[in-house]
mmCIF file with all atom_site columns, C-alpha atoms in Angstrom:
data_model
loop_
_atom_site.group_PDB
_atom_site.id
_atom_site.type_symbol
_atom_site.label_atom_id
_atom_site.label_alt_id
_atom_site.label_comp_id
_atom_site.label_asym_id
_atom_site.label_entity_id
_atom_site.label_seq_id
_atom_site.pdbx_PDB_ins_code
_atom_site.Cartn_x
_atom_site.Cartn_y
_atom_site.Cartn_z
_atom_site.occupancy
_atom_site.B_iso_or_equiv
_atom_site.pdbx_formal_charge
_atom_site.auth_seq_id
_atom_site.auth_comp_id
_atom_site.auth_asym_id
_atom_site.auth_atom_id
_atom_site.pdbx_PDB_model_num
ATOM 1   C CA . UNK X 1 1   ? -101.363 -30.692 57.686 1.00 67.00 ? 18  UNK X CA 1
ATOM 2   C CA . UNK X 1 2   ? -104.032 -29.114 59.540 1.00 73.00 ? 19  UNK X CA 1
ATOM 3   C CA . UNK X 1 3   ? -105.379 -26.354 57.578 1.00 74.00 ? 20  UNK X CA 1
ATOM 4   C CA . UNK X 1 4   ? -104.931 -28.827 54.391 1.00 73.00 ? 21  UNK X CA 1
ATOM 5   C CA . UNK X 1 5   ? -107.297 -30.940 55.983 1.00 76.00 ? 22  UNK X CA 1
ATOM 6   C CA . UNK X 1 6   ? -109.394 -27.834 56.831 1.00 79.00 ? 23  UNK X CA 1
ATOM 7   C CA . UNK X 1 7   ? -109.201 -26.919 53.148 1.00 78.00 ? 24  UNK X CA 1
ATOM 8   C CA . UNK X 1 8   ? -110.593 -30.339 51.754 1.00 78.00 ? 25  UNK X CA 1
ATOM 9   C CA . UNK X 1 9   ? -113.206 -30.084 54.631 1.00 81.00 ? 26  UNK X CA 1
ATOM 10  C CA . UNK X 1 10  ? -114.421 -26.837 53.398 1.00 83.00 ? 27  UNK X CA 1
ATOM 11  C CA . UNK X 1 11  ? -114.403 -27.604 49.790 1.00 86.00 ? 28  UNK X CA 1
ATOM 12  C CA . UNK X 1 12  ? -116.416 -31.289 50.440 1.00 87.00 ? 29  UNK X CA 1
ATOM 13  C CA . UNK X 1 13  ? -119.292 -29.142 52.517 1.00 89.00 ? 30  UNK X CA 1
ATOM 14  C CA . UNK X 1 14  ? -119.131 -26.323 49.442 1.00 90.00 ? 31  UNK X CA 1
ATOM 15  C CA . UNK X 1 15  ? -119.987 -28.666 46.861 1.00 89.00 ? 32  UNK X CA 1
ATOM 16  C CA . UNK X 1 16  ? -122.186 -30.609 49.446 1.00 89.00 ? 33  UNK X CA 1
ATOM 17  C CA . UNK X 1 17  ? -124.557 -27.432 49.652 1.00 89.00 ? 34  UNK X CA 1
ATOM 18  C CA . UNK X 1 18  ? -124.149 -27.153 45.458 1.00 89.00 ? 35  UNK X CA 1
ATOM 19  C CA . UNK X 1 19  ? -125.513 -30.636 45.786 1.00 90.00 ? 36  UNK X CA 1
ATOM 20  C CA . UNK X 1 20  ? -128.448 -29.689 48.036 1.00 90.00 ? 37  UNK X CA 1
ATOM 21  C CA . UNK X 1 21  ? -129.488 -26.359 45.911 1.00 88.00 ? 38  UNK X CA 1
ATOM 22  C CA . UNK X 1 22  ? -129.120 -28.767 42.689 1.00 88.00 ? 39  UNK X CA 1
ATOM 23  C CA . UNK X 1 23  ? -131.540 -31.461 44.233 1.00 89.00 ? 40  UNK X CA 1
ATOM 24  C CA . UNK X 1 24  ? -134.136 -29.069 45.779 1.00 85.00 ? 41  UNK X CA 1
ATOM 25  C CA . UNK X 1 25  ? -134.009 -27.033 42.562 1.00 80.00 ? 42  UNK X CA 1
ATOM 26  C CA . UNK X 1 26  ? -134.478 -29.665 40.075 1.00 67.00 ? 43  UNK X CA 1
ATOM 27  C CA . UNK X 1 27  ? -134.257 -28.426 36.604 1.00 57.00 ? 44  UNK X CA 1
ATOM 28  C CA . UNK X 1 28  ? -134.442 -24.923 37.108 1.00 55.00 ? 45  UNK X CA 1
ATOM 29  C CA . UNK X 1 29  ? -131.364 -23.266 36.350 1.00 56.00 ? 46  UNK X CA 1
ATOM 30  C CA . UNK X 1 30  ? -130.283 -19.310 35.287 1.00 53.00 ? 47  UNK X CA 1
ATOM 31  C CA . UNK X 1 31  ? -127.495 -21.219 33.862 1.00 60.00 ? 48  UNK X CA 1
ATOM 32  C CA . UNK X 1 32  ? -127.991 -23.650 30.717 1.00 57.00 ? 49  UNK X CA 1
ATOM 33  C CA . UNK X 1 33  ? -124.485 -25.036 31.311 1.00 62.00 ? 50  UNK X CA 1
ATOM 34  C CA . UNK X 1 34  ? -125.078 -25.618 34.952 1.00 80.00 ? 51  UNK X CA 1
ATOM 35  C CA . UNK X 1 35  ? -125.427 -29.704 35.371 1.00 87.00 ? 52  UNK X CA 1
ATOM 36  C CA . UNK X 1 36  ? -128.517 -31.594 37.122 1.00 88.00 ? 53  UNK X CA 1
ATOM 37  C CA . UNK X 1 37  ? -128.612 -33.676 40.041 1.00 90.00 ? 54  UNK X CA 1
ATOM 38  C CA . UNK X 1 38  ? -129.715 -36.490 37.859 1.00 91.00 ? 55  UNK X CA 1
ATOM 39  C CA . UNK X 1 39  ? -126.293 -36.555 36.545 1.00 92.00 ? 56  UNK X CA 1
ATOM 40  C CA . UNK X 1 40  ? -124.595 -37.099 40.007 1.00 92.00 ? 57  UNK X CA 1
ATOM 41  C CA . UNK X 1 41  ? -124.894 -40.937 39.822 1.00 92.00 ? 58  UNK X CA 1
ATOM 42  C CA . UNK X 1 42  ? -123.880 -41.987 36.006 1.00 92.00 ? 59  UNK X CA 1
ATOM 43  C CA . UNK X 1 43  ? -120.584 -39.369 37.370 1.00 92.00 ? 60  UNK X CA 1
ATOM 44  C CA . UNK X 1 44  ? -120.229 -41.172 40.287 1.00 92.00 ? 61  UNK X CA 1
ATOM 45  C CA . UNK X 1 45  ? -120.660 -44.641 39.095 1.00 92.00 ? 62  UNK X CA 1
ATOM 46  C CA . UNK X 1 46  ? -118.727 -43.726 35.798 1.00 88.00 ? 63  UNK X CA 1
ATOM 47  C CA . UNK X 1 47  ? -121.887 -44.525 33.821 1.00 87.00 ? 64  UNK X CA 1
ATOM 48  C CA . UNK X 1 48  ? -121.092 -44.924 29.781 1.00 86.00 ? 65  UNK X CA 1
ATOM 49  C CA . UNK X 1 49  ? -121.467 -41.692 28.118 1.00 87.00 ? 66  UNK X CA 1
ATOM 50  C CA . UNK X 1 50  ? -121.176 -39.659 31.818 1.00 89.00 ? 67  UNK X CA 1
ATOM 51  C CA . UNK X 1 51  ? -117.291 -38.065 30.743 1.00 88.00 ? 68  UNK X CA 1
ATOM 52  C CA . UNK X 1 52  ? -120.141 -36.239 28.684 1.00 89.00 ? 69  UNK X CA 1
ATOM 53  C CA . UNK X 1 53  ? -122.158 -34.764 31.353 1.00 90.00 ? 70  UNK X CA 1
ATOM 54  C CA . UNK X 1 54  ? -121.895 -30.911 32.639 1.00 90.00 ? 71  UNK X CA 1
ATOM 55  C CA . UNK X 1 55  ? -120.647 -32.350 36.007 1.00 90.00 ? 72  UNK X CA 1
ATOM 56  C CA . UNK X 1 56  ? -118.446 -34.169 34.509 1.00 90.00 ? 73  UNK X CA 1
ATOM 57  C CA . UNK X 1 57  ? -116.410 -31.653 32.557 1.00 89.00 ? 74  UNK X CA 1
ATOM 58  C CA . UNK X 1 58  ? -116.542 -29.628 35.900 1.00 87.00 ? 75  UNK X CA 1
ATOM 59  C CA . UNK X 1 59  ? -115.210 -31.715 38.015 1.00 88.00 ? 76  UNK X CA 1
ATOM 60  C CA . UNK X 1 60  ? -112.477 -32.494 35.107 1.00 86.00 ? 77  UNK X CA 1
ATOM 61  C CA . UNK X 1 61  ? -113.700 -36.473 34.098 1.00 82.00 ? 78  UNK X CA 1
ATOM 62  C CA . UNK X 1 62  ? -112.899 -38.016 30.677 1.00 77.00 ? 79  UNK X CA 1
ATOM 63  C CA . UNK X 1 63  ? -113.282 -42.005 30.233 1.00 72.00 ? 80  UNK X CA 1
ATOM 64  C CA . UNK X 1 64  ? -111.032 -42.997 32.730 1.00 73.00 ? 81  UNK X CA 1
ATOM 65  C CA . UNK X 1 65  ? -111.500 -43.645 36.039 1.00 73.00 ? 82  UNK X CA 1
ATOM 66  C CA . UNK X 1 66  ? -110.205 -41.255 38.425 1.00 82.00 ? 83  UNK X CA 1
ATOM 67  C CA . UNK X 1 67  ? -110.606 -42.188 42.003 1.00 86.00 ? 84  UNK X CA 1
ATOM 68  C CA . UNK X 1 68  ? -109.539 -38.863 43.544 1.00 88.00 ? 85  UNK X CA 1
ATOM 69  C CA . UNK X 1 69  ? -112.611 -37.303 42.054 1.00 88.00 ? 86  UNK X CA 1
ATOM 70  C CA . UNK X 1 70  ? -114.878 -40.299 42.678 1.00 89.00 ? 87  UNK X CA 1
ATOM 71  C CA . UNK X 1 71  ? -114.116 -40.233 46.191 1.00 91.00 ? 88  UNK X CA 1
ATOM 72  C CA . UNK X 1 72  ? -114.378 -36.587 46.536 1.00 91.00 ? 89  UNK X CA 1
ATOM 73  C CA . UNK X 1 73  ? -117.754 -36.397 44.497 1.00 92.00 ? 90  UNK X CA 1
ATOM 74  C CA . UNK X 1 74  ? -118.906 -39.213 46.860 1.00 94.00 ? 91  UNK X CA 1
ATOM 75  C CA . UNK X 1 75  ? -117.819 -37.836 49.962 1.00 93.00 ? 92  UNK X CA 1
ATOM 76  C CA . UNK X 1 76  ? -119.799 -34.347 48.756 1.00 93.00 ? 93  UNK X CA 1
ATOM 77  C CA . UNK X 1 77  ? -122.482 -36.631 48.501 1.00 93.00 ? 94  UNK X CA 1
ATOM 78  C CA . UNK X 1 78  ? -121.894 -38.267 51.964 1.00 94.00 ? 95  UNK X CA 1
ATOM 79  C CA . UNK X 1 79  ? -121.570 -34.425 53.453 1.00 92.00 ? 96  UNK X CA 1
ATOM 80  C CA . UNK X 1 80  ? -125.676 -33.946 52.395 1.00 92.00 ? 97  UNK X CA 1
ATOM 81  C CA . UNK X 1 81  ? -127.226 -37.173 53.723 1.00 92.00 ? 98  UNK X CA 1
ATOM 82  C CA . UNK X 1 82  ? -127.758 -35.370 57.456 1.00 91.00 ? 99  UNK X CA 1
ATOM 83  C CA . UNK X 1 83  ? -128.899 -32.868 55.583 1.00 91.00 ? 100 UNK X CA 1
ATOM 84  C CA . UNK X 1 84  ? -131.522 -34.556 52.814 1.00 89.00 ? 101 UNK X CA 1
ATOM 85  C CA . UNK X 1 85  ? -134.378 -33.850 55.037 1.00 87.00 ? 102 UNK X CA 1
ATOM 86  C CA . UNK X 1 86  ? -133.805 -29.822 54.742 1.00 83.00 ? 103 UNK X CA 1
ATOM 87  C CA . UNK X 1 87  ? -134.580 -30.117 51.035 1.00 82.00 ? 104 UNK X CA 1
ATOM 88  C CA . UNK X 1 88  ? -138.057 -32.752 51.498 1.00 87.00 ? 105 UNK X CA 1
ATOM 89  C CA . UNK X 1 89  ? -136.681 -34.332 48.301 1.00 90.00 ? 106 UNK X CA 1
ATOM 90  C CA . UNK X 1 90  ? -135.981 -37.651 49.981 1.00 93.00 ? 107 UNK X CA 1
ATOM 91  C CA . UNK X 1 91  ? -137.743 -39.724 47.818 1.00 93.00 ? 108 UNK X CA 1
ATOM 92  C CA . UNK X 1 92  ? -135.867 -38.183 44.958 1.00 92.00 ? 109 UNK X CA 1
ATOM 93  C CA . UNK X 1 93  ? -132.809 -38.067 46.454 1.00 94.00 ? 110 UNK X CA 1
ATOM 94  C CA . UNK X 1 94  ? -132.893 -41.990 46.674 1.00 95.00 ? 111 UNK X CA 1
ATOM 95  C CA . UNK X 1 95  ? -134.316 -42.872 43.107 1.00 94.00 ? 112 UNK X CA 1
ATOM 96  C CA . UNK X 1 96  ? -131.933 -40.948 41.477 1.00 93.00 ? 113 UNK X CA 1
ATOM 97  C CA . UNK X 1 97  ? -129.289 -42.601 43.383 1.00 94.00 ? 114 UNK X CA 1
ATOM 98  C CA . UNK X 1 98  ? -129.625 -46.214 44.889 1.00 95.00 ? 115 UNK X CA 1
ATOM 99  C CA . UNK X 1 99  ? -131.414 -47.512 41.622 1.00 95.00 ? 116 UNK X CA 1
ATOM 100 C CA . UNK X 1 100 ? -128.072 -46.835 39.460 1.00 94.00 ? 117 UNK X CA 1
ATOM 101 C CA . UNK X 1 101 ? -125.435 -48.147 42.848 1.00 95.00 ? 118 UNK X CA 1
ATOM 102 C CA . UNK X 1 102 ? -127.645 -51.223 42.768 1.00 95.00 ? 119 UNK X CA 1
ATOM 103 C CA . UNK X 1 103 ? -127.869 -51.874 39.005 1.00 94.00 ? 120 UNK X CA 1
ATOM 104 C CA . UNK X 1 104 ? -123.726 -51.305 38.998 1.00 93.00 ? 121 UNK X CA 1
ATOM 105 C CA . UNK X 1 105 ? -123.591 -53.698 41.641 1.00 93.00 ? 122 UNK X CA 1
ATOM 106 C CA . UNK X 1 106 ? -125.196 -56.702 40.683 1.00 90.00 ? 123 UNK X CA 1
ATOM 107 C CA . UNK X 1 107 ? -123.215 -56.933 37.554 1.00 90.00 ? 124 UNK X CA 1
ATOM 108 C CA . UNK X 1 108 ? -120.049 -57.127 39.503 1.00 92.00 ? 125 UNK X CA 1
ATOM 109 C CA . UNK X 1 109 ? -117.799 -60.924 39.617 1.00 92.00 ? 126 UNK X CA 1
ATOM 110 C CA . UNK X 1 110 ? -114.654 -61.749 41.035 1.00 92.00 ? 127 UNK X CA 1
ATOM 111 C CA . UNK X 1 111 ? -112.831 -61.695 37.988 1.00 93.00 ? 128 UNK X CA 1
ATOM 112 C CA . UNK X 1 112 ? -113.721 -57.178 37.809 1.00 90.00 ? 129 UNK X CA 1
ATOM 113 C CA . UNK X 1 113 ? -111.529 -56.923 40.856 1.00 92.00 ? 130 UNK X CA 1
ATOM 114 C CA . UNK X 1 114 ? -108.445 -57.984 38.928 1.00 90.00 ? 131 UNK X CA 1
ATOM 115 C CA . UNK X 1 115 ? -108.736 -54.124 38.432 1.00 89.00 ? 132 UNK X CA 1
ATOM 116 C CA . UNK X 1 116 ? -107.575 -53.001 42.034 1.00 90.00 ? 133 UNK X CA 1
ATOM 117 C CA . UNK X 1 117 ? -109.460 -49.906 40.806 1.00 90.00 ? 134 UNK X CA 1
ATOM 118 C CA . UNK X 1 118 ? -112.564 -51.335 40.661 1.00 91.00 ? 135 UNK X CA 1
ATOM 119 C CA . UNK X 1 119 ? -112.341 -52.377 44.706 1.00 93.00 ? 136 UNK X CA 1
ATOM 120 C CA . UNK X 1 120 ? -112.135 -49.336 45.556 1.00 93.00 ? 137 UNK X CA 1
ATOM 121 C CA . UNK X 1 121 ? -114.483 -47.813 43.791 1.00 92.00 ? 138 UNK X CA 1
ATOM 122 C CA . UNK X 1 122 ? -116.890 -50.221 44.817 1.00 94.00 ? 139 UNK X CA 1
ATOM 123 C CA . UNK X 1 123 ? -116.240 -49.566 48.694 1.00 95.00 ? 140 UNK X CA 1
ATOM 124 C CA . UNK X 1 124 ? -116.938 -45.523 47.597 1.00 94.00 ? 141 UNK X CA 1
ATOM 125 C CA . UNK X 1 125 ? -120.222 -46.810 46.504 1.00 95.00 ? 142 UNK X CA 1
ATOM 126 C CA . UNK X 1 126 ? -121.275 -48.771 49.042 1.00 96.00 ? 143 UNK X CA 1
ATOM 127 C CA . UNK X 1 127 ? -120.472 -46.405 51.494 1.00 96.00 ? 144 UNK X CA 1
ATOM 128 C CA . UNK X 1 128 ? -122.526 -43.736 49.999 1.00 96.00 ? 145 UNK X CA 1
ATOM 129 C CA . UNK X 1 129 ? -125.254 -46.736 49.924 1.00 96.00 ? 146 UNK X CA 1
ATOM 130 C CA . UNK X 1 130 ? -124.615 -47.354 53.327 1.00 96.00 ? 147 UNK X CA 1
ATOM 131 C CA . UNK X 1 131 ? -124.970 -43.231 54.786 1.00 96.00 ? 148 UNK X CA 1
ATOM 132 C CA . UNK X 1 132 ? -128.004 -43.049 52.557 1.00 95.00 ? 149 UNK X CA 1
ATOM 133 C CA . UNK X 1 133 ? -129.728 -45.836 53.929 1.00 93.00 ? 150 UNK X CA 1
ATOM 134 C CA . UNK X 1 134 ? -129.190 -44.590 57.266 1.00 94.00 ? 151 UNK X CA 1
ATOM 135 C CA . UNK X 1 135 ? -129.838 -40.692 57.047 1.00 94.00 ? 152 UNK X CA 1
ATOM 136 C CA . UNK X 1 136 ? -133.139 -41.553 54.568 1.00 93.00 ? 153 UNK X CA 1
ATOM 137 C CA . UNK X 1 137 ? -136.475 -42.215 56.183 1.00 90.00 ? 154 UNK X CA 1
ATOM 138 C CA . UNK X 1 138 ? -138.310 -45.373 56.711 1.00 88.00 ? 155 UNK X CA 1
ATOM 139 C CA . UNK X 1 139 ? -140.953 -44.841 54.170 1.00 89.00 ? 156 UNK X CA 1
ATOM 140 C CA . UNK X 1 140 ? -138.608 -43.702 51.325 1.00 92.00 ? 157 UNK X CA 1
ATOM 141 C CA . UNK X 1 141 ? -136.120 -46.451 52.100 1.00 91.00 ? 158 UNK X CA 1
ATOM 142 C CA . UNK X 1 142 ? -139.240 -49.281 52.001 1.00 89.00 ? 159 UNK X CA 1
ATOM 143 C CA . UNK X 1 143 ? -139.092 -49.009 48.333 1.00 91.00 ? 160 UNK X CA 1
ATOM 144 C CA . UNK X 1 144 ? -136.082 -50.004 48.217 1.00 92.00 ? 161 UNK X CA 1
ATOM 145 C CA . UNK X 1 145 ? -135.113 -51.833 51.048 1.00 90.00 ? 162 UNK X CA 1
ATOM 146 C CA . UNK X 1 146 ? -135.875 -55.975 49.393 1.00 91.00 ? 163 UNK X CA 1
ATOM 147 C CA . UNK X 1 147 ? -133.947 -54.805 46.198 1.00 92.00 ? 164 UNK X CA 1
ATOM 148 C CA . UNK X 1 148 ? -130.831 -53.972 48.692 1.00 92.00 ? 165 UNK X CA 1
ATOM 149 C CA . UNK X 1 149 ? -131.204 -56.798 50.850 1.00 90.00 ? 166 UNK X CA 1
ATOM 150 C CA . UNK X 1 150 ? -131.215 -59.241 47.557 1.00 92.00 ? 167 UNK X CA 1
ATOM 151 C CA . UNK X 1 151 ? -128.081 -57.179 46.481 1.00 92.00 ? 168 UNK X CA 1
ATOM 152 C CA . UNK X 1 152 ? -126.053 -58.096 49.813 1.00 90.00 ? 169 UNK X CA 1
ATOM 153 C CA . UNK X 1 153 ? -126.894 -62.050 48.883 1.00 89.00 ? 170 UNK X CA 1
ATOM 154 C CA . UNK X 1 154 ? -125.938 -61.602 45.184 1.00 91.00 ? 171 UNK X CA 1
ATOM 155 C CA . UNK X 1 155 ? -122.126 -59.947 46.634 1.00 90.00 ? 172 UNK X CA 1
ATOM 156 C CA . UNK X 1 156 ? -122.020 -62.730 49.599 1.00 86.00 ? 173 UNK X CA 1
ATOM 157 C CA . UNK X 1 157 ? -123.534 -65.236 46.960 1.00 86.00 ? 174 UNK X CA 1
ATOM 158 C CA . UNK X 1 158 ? -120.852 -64.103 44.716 1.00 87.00 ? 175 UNK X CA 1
ATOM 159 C CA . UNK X 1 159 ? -117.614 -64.630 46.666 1.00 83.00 ? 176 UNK X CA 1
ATOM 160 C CA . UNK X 1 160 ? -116.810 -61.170 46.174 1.00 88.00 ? 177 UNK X CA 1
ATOM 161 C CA . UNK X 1 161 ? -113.719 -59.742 47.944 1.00 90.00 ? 178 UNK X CA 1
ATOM 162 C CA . UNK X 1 162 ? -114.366 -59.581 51.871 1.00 87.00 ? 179 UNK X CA 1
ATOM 163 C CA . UNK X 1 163 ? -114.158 -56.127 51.670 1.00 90.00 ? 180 UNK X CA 1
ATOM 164 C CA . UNK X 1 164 ? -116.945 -55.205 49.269 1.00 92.00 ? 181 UNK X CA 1
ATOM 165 C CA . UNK X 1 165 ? -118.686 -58.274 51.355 1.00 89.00 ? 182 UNK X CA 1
ATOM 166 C CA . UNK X 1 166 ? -118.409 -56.514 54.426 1.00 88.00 ? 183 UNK X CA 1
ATOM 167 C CA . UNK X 1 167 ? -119.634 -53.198 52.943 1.00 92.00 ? 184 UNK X CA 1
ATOM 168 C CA . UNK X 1 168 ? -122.744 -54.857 52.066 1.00 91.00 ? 185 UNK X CA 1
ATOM 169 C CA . UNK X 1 169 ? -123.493 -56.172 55.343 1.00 88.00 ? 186 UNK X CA 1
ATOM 170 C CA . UNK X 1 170 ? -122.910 -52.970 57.075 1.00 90.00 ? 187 UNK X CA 1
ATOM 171 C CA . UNK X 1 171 ? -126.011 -51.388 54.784 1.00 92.00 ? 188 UNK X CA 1
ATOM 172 C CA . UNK X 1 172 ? -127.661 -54.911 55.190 1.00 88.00 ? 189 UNK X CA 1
ATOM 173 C CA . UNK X 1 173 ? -127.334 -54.627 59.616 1.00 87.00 ? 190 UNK X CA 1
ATOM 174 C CA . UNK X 1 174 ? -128.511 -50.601 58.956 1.00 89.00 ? 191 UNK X CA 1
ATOM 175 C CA . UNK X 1 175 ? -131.554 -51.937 57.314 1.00 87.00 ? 192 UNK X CA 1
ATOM 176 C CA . UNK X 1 176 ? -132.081 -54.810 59.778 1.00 84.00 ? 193 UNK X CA 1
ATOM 177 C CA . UNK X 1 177 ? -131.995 -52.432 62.550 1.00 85.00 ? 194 UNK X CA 1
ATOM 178 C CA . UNK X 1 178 ? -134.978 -49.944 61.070 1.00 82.00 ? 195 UNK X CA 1
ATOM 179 C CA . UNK X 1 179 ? -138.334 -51.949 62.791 1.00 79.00 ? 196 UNK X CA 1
ATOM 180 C CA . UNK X 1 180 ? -140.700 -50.811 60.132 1.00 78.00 ? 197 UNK X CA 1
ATOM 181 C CA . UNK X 1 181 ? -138.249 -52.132 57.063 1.00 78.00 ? 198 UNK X CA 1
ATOM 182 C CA . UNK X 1 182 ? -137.813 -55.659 58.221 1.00 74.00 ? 199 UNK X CA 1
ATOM 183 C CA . UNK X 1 183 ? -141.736 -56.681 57.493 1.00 71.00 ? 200 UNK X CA 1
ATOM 184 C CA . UNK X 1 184 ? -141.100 -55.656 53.748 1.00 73.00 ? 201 UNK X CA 1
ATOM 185 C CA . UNK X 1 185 ? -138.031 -57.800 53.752 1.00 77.00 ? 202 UNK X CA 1
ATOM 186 C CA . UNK X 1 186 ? -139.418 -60.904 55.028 1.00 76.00 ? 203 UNK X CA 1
ATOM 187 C CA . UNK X 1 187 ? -139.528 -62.836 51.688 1.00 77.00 ? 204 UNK X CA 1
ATOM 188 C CA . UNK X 1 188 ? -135.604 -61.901 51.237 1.00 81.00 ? 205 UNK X CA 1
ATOM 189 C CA . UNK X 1 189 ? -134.909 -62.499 54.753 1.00 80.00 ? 206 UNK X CA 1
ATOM 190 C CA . UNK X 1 190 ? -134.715 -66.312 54.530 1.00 80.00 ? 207 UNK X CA 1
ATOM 191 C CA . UNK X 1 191 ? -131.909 -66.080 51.864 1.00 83.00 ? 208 UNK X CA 1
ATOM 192 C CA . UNK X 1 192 ? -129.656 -63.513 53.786 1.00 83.00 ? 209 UNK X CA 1
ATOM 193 C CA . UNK X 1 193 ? -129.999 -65.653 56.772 1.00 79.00 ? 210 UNK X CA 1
ATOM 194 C CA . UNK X 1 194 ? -128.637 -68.776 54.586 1.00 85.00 ? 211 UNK X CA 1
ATOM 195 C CA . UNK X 1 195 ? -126.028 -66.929 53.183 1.00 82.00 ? 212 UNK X CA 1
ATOM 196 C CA . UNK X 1 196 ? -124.688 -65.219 56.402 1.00 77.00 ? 213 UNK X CA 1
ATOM 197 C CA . UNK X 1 197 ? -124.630 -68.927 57.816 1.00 76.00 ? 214 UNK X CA 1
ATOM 198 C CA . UNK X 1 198 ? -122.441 -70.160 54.829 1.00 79.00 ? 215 UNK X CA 1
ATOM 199 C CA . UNK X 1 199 ? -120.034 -66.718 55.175 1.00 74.00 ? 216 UNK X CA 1
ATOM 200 C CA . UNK X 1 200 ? -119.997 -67.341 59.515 1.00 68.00 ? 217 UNK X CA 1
ATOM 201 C CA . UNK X 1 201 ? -118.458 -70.764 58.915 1.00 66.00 ? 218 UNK X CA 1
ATOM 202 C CA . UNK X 1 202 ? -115.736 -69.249 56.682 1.00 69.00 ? 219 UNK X CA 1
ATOM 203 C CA . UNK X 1 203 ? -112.077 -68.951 58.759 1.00 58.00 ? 220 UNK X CA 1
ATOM 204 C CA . UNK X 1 204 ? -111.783 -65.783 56.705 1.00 63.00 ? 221 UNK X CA 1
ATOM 205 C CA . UNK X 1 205 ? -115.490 -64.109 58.128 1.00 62.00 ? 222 UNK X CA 1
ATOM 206 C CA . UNK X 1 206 ? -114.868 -60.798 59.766 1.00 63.00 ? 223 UNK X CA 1
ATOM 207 C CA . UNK X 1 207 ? -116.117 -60.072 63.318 1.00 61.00 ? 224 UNK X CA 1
ATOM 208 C CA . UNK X 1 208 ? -118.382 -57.601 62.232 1.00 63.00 ? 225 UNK X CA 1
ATOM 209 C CA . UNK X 1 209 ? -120.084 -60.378 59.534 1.00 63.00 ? 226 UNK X CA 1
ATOM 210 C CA . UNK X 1 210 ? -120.224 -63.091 62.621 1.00 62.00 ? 227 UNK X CA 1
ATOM 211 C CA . UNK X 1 211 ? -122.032 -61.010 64.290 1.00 63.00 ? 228 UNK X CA 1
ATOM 212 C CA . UNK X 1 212 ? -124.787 -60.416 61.931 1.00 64.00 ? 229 UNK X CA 1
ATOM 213 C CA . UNK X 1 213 ? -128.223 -61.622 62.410 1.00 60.00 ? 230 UNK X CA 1
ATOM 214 C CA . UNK X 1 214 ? -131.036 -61.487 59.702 1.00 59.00 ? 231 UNK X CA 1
#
């Protein structure tokens, strides 16, 4: 209902703003047991060894995968990107984040998605990619901008599910469509053009992927 809704709004913004403070903060802490912002992405990308992080036993992890608390961890996450800029810890912001989404990535073949699981958590992560790449600024994204345009090949290069495809080419057209980016992308360019041509001709290509252009 409504003020269900209204609950789970309130509680992604509260933990949102924990995010912020724990980013602009750093490593200082009153509390010892209080968790880092560092550990937000081994959490979030279920990371070996991250069921034994502080944020982790706060926000109730073990091993397994739990998608309820991925999603709402990510969604926090989502809740700060307008926000990043408050903070002036962009630049750390993204290389505590997009390194680890794009390492977890590139690892990925068809045969993970036997896992249904796995899909989904995958579309979490590219969706957090995806916000972050548009909220964060021009200069911080340059530095990682070729690595995330080579990632969208590897997943269309792949034959990846069409969904985690078309996740990648939304952060791939939010890239395109930043001016000062596409100059730094130019040697990476040539192969998303090739494989967006290959994906067009495909009867299964989405509307949003046909109407892509590197």
């Amino acid at each position: 209902d409504d003020e269900s809704k209204k609950t789970q709004l309130g509680c992604l913004d509260c933990f949102g703003s924990v995010l912020l403070l724990k980013l602009e903060s750093g490593d200082l802490s009153i509390d010892p047991m209080a968790f880092r912002f560092e550990e937000v992405a081994p959490v979030l990308i279920g990371e070996d060894g991250a069921e034994e992080t502080r944020l982790a036993a706060i926000l109730g992890l073990g091993k397994s995968l739990d998608l309820q608390t991925h999603t709402f961890l990510a969604n926090a996450l989502i809740t700060t990107c307008p926000r990043i800029k408050e903070t002036r810890r962009e630049a750390l912001f993204a290389c505590q984040l997009i390194p680890g989404i794009l390492k977890h990535m590139v690892f990925r073949s068809p045969e993970t998605y036997a896992d249904h699981d796995c899909l989904y958590l995958d579309e979490i992560l590219l969706q957090v990619l995806f916000i972050s790449s548009y909220h964060l600024p021009g200069p911080v994204l340059a530095d990682y901008a070729s690595d995330i345009i080579s990632l969208v090949v590897s997943v269309m290069g792949k034959g990846l599910p069409a969904r985690v495809q078309s996740a990648a080419a939304r952060i791939a057209a939010c890239l395109l469509s930043k001016e000062d980016l596409v100059l730094g992308c130019k040697d990476v360019l040539a192969d998303l053009g090739r494989v967006l041509s290959r994906v067009q001709g495909e009867a299964s290509c989405s509307g949003e992927m046909r109407n892509m252009h590197p």
